[in-house]
Coordinates of N, CA and C and ligand atoms in Angstrom, one line a residue:
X1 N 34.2 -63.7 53.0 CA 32.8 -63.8 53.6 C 31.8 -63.6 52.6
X2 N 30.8 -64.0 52.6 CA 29.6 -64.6 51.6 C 28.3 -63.8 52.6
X3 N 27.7 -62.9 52.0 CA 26.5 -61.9 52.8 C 25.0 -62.6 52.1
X4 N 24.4 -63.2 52.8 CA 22.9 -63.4 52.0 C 22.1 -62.3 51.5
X5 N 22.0 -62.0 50.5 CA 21.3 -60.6 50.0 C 19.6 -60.4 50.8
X6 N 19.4 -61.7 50.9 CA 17.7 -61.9 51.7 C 17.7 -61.4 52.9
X7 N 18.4 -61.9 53.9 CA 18.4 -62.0 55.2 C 19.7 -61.4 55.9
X8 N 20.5 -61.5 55.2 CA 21.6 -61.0 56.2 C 23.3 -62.1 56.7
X9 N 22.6 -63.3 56.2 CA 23.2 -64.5 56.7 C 24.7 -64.1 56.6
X10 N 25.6 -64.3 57.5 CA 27.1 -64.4 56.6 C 27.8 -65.7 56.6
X11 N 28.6 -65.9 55.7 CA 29.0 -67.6 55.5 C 30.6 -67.3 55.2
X12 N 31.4 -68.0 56.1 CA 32.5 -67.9 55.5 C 33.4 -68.8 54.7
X13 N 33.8 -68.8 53.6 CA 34.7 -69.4 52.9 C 34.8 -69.0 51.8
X14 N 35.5 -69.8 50.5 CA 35.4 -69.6 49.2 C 34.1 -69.7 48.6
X15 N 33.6 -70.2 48.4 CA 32.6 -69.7 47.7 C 30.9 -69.8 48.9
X16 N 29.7 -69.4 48.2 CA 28.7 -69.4 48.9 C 28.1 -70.8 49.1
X17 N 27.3 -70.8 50.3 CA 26.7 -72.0 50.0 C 25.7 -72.2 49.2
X18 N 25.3 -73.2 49.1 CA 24.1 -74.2 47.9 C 23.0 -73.3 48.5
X19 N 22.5 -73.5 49.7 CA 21.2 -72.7 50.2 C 21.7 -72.0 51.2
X20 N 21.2 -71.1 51.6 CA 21.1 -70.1 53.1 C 20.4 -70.9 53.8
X21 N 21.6 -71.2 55.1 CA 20.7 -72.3 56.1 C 19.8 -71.7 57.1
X22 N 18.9 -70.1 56.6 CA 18.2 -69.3 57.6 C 17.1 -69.1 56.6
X23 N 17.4 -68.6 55.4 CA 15.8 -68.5 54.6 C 15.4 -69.0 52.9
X24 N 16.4 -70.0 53.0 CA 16.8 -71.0 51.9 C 17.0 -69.9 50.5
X25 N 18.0 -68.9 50.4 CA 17.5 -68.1 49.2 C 19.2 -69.4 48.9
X26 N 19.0 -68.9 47.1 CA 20.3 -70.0 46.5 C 21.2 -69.2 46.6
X27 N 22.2 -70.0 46.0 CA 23.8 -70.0 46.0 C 23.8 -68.1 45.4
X28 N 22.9 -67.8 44.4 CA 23.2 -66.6 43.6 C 22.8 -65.5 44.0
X29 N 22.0 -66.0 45.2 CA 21.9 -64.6 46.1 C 22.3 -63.7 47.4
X30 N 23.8 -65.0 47.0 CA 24.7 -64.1 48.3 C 26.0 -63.1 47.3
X31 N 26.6 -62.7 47.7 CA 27.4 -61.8 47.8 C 28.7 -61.7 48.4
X32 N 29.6 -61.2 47.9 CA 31.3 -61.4 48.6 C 31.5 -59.9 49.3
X33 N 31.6 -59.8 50.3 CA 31.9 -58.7 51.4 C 33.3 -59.0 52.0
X34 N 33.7 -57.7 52.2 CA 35.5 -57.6 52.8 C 34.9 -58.3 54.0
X35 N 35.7 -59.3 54.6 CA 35.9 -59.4 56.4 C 36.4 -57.9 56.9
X36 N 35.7 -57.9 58.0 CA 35.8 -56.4 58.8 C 36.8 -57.0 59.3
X37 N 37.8 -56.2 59.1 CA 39.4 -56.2 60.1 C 39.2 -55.7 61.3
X38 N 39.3 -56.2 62.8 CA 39.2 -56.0 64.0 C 40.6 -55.9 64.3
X39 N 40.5 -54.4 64.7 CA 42.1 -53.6 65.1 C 41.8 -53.4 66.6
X40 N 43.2 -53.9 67.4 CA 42.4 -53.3 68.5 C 43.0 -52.6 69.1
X41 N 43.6 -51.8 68.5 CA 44.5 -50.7 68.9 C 43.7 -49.4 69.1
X42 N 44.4 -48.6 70.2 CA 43.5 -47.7 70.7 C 43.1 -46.6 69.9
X43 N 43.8 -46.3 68.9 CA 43.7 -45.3 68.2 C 43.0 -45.9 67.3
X44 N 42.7 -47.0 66.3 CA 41.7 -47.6 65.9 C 40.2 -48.0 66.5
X45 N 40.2 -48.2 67.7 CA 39.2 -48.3 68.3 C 38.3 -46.7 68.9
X46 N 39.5 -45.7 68.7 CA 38.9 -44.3 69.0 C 38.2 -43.7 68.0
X47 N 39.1 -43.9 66.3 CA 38.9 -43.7 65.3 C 37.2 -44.2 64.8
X48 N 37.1 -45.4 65.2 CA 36.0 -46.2 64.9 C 35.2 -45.6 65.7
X49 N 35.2 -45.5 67.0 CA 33.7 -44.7 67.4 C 33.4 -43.4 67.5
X50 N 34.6 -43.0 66.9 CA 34.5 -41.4 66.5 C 33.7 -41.2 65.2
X51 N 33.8 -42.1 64.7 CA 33.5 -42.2 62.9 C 32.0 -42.9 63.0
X52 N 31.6 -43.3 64.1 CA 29.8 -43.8 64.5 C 29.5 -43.0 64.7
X53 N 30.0 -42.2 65.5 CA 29.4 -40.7 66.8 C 29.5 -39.8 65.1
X54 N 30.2 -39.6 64.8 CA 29.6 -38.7 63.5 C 28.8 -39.1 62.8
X55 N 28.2 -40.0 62.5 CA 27.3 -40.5 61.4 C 26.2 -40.6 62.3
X56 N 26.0 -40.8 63.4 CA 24.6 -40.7 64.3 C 24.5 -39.9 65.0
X57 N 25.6 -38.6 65.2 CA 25.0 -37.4 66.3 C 23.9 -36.9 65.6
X58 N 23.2 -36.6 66.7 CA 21.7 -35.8 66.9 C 21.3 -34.6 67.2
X59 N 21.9 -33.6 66.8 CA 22.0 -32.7 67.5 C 21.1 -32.0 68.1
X60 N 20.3 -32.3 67.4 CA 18.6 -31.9 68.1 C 18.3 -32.1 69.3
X61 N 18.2 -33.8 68.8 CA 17.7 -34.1 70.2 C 18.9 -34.0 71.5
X62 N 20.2 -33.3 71.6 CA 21.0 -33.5 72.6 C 20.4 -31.9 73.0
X63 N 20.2 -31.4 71.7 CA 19.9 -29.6 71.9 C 18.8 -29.4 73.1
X64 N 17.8 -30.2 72.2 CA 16.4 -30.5 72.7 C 16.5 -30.7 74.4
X65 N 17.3 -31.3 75.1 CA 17.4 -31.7 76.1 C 17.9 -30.8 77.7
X66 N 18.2 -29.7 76.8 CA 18.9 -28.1 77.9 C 16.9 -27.9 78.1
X67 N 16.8 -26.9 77.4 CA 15.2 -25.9 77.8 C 15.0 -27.1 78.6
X68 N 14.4 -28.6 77.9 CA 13.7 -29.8 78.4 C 14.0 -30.4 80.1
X69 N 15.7 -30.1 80.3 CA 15.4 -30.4 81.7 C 15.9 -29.6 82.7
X70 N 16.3 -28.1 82.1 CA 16.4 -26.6 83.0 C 15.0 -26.2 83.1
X71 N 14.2 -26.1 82.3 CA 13.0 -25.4 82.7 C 12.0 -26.2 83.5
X72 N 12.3 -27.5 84.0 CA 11.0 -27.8 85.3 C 11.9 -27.6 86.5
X73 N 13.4 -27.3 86.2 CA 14.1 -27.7 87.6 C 14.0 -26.1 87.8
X74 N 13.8 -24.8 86.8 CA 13.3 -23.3 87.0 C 12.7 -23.6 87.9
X75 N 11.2 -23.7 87.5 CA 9.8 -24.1 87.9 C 9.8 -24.5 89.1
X76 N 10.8 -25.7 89.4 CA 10.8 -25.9 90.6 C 11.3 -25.1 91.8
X77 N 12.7 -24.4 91.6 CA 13.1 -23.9 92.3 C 12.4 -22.4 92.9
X78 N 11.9 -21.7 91.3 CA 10.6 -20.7 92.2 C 10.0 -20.7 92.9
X79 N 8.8 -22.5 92.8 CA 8.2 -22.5 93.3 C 8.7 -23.5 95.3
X80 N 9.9 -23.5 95.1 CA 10.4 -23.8 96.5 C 10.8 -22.4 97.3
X81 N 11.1 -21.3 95.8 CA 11.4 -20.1 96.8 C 9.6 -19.2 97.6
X82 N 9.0 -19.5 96.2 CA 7.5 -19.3 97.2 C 7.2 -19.7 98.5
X83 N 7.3 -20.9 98.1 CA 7.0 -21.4 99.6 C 7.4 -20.9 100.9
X84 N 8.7 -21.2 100.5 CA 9.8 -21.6 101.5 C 10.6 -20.2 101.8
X85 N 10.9 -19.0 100.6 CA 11.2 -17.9 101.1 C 12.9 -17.8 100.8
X86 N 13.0 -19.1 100.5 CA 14.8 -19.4 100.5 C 14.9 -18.8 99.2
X87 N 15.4 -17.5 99.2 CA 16.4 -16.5 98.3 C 17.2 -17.0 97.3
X88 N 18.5 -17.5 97.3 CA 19.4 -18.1 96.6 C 18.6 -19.3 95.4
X89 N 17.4 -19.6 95.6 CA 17.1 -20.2 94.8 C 16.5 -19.8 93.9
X90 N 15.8 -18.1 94.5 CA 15.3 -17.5 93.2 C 16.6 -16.8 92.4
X91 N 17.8 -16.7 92.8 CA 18.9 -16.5 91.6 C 19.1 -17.6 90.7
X92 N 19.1 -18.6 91.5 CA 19.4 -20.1 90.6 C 19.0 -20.8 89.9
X93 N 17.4 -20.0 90.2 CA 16.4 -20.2 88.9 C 16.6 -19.1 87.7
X94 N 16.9 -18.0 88.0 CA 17.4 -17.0 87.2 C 18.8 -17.2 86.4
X95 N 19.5 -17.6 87.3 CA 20.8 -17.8 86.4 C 20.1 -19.4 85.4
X96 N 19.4 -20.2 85.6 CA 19.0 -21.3 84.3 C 18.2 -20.5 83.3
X97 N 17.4 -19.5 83.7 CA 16.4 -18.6 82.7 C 17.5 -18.3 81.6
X98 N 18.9 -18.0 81.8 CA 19.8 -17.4 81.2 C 20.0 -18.2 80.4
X99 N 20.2 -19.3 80.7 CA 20.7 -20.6 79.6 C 19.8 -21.0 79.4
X100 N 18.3 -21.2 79.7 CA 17.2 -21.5 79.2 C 16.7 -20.8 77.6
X101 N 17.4 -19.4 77.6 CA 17.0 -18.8 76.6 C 17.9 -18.5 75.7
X102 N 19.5 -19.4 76.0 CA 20.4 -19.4 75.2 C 20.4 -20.2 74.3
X103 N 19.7 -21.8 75.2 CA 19.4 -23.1 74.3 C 18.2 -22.9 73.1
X104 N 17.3 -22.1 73.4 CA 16.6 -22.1 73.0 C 16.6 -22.3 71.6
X105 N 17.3 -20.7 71.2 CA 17.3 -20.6 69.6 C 18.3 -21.5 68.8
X106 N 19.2 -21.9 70.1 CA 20.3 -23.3 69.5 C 19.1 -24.4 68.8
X107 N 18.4 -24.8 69.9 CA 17.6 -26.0 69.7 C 16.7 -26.0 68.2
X108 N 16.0 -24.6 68.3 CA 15.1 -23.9 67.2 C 16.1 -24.6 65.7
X109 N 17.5 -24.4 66.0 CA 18.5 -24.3 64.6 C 18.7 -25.4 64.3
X110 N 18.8 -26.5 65.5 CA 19.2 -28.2 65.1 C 17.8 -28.3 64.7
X111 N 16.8 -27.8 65.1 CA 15.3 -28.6 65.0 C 14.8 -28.4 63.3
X112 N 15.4 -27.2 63.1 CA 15.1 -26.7 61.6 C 16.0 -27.0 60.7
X113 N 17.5 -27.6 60.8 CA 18.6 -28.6 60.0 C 17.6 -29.9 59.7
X114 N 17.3 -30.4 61.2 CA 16.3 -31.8 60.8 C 15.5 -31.8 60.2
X115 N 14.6 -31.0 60.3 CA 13.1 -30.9 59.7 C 13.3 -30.7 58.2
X116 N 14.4 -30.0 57.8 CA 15.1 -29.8 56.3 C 15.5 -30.9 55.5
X117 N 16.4 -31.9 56.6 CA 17.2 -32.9 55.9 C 16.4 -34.3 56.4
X118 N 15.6 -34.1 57.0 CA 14.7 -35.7 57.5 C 13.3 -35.7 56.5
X119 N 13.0 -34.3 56.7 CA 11.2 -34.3 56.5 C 11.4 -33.5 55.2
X120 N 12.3 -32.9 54.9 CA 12.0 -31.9 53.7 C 11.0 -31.1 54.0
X121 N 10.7 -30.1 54.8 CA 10.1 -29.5 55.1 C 8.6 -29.5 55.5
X122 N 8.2 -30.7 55.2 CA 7.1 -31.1 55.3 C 6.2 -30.4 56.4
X123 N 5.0 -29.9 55.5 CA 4.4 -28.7 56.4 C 2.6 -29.2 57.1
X124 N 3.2 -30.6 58.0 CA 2.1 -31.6 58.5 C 1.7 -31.1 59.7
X125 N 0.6 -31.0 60.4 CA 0.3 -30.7 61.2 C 1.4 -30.4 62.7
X126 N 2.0 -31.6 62.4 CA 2.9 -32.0 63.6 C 3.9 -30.8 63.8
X127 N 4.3 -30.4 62.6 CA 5.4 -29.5 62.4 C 5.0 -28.4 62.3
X128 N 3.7 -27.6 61.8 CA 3.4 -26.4 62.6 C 3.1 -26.6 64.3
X129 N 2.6 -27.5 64.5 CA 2.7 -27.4 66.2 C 4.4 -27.2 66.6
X130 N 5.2 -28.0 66.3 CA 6.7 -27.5 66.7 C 7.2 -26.2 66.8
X131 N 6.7 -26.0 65.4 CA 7.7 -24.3 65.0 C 6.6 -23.4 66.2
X132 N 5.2 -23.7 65.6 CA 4.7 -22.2 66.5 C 5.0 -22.4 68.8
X133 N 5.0 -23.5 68.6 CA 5.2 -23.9 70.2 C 6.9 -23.9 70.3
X134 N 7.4 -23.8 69.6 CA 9.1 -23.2 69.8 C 9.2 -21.7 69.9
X135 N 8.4 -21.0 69.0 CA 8.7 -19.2 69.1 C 7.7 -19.0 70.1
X136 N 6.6 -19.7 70.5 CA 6.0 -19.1 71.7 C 6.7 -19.3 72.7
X137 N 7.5 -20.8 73.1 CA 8.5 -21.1 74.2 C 9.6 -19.8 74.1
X138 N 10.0 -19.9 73.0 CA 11.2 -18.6 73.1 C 10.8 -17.4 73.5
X139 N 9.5 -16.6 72.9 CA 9.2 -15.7 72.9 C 8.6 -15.3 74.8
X140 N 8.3 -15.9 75.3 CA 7.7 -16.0 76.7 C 9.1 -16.0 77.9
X141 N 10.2 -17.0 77.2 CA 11.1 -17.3 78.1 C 12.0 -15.8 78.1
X142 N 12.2 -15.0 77.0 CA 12.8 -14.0 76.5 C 12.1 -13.1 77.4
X143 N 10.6 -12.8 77.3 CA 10.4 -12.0 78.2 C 10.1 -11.7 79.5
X144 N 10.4 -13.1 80.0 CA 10.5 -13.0 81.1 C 11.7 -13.5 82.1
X145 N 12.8 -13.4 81.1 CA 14.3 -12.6 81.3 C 14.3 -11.7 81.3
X146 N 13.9 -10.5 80.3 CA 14.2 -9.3 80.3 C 13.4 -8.4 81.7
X147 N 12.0 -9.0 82.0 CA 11.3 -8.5 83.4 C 12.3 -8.7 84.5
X148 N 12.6 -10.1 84.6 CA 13.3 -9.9 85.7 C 14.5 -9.7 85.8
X149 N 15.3 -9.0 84.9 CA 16.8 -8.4 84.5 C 16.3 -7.0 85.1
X150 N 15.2 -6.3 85.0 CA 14.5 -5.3 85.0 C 13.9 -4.7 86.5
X151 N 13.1 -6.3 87.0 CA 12.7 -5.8 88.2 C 13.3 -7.2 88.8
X152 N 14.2 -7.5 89.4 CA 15.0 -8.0 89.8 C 14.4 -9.0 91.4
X153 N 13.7 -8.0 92.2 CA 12.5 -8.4 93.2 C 11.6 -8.5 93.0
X154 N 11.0 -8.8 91.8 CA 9.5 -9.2 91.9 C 9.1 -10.1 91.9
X155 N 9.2 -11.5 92.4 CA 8.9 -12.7 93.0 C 9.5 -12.1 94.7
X156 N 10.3 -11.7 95.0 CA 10.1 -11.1 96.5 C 8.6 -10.2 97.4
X157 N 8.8 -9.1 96.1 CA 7.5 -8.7 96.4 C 6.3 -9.2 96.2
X158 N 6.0 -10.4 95.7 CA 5.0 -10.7 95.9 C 3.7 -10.1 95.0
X159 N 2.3 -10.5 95.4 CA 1.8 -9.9 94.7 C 1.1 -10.4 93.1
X160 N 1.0 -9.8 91.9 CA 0.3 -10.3 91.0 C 1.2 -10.2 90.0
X161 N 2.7 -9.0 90.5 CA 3.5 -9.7 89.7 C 4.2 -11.1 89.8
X162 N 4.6 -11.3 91.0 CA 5.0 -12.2 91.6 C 4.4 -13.7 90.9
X163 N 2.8 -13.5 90.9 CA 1.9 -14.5 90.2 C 2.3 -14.3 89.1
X164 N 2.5 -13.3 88.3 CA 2.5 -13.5 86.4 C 3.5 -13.9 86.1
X165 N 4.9 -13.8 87.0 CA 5.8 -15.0 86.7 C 6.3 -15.7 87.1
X166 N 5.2 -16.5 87.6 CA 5.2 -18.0 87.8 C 4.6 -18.1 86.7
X167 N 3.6 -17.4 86.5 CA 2.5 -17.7 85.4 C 3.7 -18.4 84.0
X168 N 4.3 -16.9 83.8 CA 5.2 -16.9 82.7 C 5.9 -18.6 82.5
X169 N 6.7 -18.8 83.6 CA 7.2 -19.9 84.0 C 6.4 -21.4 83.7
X170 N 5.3 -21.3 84.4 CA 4.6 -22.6 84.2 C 4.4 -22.3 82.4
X171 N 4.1 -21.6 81.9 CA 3.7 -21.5 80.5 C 4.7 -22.2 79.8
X172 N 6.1 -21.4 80.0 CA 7.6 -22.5 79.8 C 7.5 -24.0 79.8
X173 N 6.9 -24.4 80.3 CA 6.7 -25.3 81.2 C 5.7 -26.8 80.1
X174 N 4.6 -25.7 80.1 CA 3.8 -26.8 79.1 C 3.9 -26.7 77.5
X175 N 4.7 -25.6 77.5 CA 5.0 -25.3 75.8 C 6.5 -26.6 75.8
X176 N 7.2 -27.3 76.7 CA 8.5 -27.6 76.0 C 8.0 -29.2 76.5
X177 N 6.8 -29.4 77.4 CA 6.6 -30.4 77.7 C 5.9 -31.1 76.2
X178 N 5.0 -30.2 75.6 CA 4.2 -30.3 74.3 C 5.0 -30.5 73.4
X179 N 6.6 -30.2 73.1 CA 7.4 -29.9 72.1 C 7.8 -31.8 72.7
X180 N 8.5 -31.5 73.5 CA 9.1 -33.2 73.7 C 8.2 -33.9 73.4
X181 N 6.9 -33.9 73.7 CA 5.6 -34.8 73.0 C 5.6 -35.1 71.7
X182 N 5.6 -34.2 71.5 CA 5.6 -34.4 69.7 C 7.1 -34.9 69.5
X183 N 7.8 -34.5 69.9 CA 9.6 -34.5 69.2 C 9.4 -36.2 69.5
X184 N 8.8 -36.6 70.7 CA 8.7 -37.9 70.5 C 7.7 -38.9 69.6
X185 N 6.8 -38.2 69.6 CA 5.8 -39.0 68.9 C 6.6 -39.2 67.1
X186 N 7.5 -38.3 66.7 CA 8.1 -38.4 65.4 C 9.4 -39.2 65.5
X187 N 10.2 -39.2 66.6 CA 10.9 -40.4 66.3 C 10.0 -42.0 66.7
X188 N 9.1 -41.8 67.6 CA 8.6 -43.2 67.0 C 8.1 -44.0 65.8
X189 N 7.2 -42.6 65.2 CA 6.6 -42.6 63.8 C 8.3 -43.2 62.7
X190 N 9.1 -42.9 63.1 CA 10.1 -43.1 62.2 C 10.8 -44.8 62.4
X191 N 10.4 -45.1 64.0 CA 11.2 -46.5 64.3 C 10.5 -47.2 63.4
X192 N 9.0 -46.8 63.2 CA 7.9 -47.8 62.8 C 8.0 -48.0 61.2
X193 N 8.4 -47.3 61.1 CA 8.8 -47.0 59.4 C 9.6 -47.9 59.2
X194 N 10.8 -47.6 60.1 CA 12.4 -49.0 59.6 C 11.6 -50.5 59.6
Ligands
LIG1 ZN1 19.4 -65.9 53.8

């Protein structure tokens, strides 16, 4: 196989052609590339997309994706227990608070691998918004696990504590909404680049 160095073209035989019949570069600007052997054996075909999945896992952004879609289904379920008074949901928002604040500093670690090996640490606006809206998310969601590890009925009782953590909550809420904002606005910035 014959690879056009220009464009990409592949040509197969012994030697290249005279022109590339896609962006006319000459004969001297193609190139001899192995034919890819198509195995189709299972273990070959496992091998092969095992060996993609490692060269493009993300861990960030798979990280990114726990706080991102436990903490509005939190949010939600609180505020169905306000309403509505149905109990079991204020555990079930409590038991995600738990994993909400376990992902956290996971996410924090893939976010700071990337920012090291993508950006080189690059200290751009965008990326202090990340870091400081990551330890505020963490720091907020931490404490308001340990309140309610603490006072255990206080969204039962009601009241202004009851209000301060929802408060807490909604805060959760627009800090990780702000973080996926940006986490996206940078992988776009990067499609645009390729
Ligand atoms: Zn070409």
């Amino acid at each position: 196989m014959w690879r056009c160095t220009v464009c990409g073209y592949l040509h197969e035989g012994d030697t290249p052609p005279e022109l590339c019949p896609l962006c006319h570069a000459t004969a001297d600007k193609f190139e001899l590339v192995e034919p890819v052997v198509r195995s189709h054996s299972f273990v070959s075909m496992f091998r092969e997309e095992f060996r993609q999945l490692r060269e493009t896992f993300a861990p960030h952004a798979v990280s990114a994706h726990f706080p991102a879609a436990l903490i509005p289904t939190c949010v939600l379920f609180l505020l169905i227990t306000e309403v509505c008074g149905y109990l079991p949901l204020e555990f079930a928002a409590f038991a995600l608070l738990v994993v909400i604040v376990i992902s956290i500093p996971l996410t924090m670690l893939t976010g700071f691998f990337l920012w090291n090996k993508n950006y080189h640490r690059a200290r751009s606006a965008i990326f202090k918004k990340k870091i400081v809206l990551a330890w505020a998310l963490f720091l907020v969601a931490l404490a308001t696990l340990i309140w309610r590890l603490v006072t255990p009925d206080l969204l039962i009782n009601g009241g202004a504590g009851a209000a301060f953590y929802l408060l807490l909550n909604l805060m959760m809420l627009v800090c990780v909404t702000l973080l996926g904002h940006y986490g996206g606005m940078l992988i776009s910035a990067k499609r645009k680049q390729r």
